[in-house]
Short mmCIF file of C-alpha atoms in Angstrom, two decimals:
data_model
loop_
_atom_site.label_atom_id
_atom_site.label_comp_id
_atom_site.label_asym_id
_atom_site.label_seq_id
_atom_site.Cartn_x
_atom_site.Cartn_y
_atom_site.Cartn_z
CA UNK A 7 64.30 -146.33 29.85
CA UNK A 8 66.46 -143.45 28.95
CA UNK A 9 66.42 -139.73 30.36
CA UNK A 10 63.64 -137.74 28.71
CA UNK A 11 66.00 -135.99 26.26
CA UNK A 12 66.84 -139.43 24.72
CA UNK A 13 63.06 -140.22 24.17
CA UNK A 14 62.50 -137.30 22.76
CA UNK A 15 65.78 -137.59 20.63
CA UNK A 16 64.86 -140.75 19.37
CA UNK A 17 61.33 -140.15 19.04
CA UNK A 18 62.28 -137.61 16.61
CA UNK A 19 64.21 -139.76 14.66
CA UNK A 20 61.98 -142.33 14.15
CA UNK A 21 58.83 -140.64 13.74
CA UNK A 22 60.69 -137.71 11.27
CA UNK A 23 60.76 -140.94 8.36
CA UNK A 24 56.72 -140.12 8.70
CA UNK A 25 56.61 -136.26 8.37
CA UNK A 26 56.34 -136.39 4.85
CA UNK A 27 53.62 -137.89 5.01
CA UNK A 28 51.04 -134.80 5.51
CA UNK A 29 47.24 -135.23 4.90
CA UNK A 30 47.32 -133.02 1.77
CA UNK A 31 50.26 -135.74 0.27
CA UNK A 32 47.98 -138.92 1.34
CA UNK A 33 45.31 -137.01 -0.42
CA UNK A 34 47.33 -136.19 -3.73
CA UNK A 35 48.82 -139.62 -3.53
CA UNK A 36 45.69 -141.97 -2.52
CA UNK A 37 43.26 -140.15 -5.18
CA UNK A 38 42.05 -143.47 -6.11
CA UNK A 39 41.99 -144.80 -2.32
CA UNK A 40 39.87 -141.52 -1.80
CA UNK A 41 37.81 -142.10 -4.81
CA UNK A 42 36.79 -145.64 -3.54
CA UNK A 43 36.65 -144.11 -0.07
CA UNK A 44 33.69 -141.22 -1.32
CA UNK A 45 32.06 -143.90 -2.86
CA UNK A 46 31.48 -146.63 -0.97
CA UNK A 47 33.00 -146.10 2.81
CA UNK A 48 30.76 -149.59 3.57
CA UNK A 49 32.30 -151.25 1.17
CA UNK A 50 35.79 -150.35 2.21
CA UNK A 51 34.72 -151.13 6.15
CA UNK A 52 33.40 -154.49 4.56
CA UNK A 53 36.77 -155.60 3.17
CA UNK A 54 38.80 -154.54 6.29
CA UNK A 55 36.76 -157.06 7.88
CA UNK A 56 36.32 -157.20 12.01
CA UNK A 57 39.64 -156.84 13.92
CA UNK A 58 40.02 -158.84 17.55
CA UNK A 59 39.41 -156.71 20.06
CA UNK A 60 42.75 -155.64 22.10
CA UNK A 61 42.92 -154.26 25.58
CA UNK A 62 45.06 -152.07 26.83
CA UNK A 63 45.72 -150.14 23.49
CA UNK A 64 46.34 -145.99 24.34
CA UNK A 65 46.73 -144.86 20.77
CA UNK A 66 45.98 -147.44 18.20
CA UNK A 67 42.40 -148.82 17.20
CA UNK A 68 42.40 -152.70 17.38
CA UNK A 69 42.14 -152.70 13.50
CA UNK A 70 45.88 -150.42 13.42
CA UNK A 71 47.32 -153.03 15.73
CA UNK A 72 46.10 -155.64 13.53
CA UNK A 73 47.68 -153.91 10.65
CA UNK A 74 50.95 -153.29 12.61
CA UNK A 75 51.13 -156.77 13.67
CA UNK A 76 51.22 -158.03 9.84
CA UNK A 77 53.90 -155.47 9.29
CA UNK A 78 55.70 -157.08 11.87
CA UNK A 79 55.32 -160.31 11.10
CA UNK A 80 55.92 -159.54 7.26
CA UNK A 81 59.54 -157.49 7.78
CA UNK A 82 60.73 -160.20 10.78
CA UNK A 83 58.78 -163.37 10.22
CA UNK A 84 60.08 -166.83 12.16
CA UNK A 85 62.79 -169.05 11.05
CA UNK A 86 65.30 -166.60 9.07
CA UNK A 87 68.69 -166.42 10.11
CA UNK A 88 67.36 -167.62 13.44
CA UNK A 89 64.11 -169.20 15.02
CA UNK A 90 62.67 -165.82 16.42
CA UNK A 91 60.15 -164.11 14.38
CA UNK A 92 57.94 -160.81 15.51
CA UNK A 93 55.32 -163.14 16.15
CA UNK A 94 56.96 -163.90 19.11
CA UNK A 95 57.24 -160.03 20.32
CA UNK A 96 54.36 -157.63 20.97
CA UNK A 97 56.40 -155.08 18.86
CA UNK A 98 52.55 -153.52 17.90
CA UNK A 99 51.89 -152.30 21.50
CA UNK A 100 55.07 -151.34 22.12
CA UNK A 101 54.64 -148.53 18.91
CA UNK A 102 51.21 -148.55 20.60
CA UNK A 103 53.40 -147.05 24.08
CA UNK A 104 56.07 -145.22 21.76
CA UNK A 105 53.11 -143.11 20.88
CA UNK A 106 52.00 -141.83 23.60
CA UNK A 107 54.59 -139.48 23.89
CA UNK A 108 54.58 -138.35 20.08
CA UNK A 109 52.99 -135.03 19.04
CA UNK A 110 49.34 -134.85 17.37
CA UNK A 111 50.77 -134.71 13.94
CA UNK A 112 53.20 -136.99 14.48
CA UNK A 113 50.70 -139.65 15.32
CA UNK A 114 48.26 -138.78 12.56
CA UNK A 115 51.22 -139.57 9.82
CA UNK A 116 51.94 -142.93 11.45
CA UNK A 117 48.28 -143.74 11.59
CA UNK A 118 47.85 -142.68 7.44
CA UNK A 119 50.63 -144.70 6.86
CA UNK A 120 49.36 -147.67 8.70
CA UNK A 121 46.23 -147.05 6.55
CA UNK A 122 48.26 -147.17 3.29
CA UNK A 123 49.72 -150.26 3.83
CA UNK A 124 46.39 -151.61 5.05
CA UNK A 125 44.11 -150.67 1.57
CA UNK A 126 47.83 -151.22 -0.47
CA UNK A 127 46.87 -154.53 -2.07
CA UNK A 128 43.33 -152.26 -2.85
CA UNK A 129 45.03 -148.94 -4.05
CA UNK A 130 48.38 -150.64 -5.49
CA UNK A 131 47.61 -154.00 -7.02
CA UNK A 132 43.56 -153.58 -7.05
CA UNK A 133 42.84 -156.31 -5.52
CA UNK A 134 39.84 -156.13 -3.16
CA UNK A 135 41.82 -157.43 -0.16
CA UNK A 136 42.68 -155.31 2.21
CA UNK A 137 46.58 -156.64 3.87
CA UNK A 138 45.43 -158.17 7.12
CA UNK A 139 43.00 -160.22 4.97
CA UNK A 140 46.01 -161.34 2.83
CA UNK A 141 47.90 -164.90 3.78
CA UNK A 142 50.96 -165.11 5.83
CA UNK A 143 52.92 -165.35 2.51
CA UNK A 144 50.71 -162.57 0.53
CA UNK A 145 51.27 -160.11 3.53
CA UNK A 146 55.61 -161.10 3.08
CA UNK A 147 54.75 -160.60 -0.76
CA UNK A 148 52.96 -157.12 -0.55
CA UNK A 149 55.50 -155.84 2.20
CA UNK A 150 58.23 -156.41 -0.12
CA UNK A 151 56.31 -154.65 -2.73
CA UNK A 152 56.68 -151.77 -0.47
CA UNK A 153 60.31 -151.82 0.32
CA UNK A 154 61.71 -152.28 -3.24
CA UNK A 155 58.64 -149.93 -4.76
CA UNK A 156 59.45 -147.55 -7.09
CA UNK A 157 56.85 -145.43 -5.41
CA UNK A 158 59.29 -142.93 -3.09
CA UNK A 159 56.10 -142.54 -0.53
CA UNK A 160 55.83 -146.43 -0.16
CA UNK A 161 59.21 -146.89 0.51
CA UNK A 162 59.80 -144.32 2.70
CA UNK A 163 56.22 -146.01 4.88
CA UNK A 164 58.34 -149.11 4.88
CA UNK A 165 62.12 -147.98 5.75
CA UNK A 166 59.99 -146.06 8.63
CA UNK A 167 58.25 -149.11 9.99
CA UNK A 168 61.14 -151.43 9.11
CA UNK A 169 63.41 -149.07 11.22
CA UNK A 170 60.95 -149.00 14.75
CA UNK A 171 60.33 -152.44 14.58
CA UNK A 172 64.23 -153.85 13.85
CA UNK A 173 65.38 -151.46 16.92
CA UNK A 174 62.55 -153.09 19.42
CA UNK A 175 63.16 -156.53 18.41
CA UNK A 176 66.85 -156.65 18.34
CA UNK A 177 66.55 -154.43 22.01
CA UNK A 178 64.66 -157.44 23.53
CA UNK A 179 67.18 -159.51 25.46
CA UNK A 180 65.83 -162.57 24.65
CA UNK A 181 67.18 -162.28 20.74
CA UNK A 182 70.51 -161.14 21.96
CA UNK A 183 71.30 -164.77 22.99
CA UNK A 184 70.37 -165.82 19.75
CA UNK A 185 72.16 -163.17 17.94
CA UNK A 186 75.16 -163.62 20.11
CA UNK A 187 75.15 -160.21 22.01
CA UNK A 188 76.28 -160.21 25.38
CA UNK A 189 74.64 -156.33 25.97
CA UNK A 190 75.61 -153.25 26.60
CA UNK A 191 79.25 -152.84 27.66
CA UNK A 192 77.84 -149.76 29.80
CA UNK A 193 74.98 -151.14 32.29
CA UNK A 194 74.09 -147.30 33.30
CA UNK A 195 75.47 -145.04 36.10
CA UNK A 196 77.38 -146.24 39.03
CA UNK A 197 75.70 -145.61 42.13
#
C-alpha cells in the first residue's frame, strides 16, 4: 500500500470519472427508470431478484457486489488474450475496500452508477431483466452497449468502472506472469 497522499491521489482520480454523476443528473437522465421506480418499487425489487448473501462487505449491499461482479466479469471475462478472467479475482470487494476511504458523495455516485448499469437492460433496451439476471453472454452484450453508447453518461459509467477494475487486475501478481511482467523495477525504500 502506498503513503496516504497516493491513496488519496489516486482515489481522486478514479472516483472523479463518477462526479458527474450527481443525483439531480441520474434524476434528469433515468426519468423513465424513476417513472417505473414511483410506480411499482415491488415490481422493480421483483426483477432484481435475491442476491447471495456476502460477508465481510463495508460499503456495498450484496445486490451492488453482485452487480459489480457482472461488470467484472463482462469488461475481463476468461480466455481472451490469456486464460485469466475477473472471475478469478475478487476485484468487487476490493472496490468494496477502495471505498472505504472515499467521501459520502463520492460513494453515492459509484453506487447510482452501479444502479444504472443494473436496471440498463430495463431503462435502455426495455427489457424487464435487470443485468445480473442477464446470461454470461447478455451481461458481455449489454456492457458493450455501454462502452460504445452514444449516451455520454453511459460511457463515462463504463470508462469509470473499466478503469478501477483493469488497474486491480493487472496489479495482481499472479497475471503479471501471464502478461510477462517481471514487476516493479523499484521494490520500495531501502532500509
Amino acid at each position: 500500500m502506498g503513503s496516504i497522499d497516493d491513496r488519496q491521489k489516486v482515489s481522486k482520480d478514479i472516483a472523479a470519472p463518477f462526479r458527474f454523476l450527481s443525483r439531480r443528473r441520474f434524476l434528469k437522465l433515468g426519468v423513465s427508470f424513476v417513472g417505473i421506480a414511483a410506480g411499482s418499487v415491488g415490481g422493480l425489487l421483483a426483477l432484481r431478484g435475491q442476491a447471495p448473501t456476502v460477508s465481510g462487505l463495508s460499503i456495498l449491499t450484496a445486490h451492488e457486489y453482485r452487480t459489480l461482479q457482472g461488470i467484472a466479469r463482462a469488461h475481463l471475462p476468461r480466455g481472451g488474450a490469456f486464460e485469466m478472467g475477473a472471475g478469478d479475482f475478487d476485484l468487487a470487494r476490493s472496490f468494496d475496500r477502495f471505498l472505504l476511504g472515499e467521501t459520502a458523495e463520492n460513494v453515492r455516485g459509484l453506487k447510482l452508477a452501479l444502479a444504472l448499469v443494473e436496471y440498463g437492460p430495463l431503462i435502455y433496451e426495455r427489457r424487464l431483466k435487470t443485468f445480473s439476471n442477464l446470461s454470461e453472454s447478455g451481461r458481455e452484450r449489454h456492457w458493450e452497449s455501454w462502452v460504445y453508447s452514444g449516451a455520454i453518461v453511459r460511457r463515462q459509467v463504463a470508462a469509470a468502472f473499466r478503469k478501477f477494475l483493469s488497474m486491480t487486475f493487472y496489479d495482481n501478481e499472479a497475471v503479471w506472469k501471464e502478461i510477462g511482467y517481471g514487476g516493479p523495477a523499484f521494490k520500495g525504500p531501502v532500509s
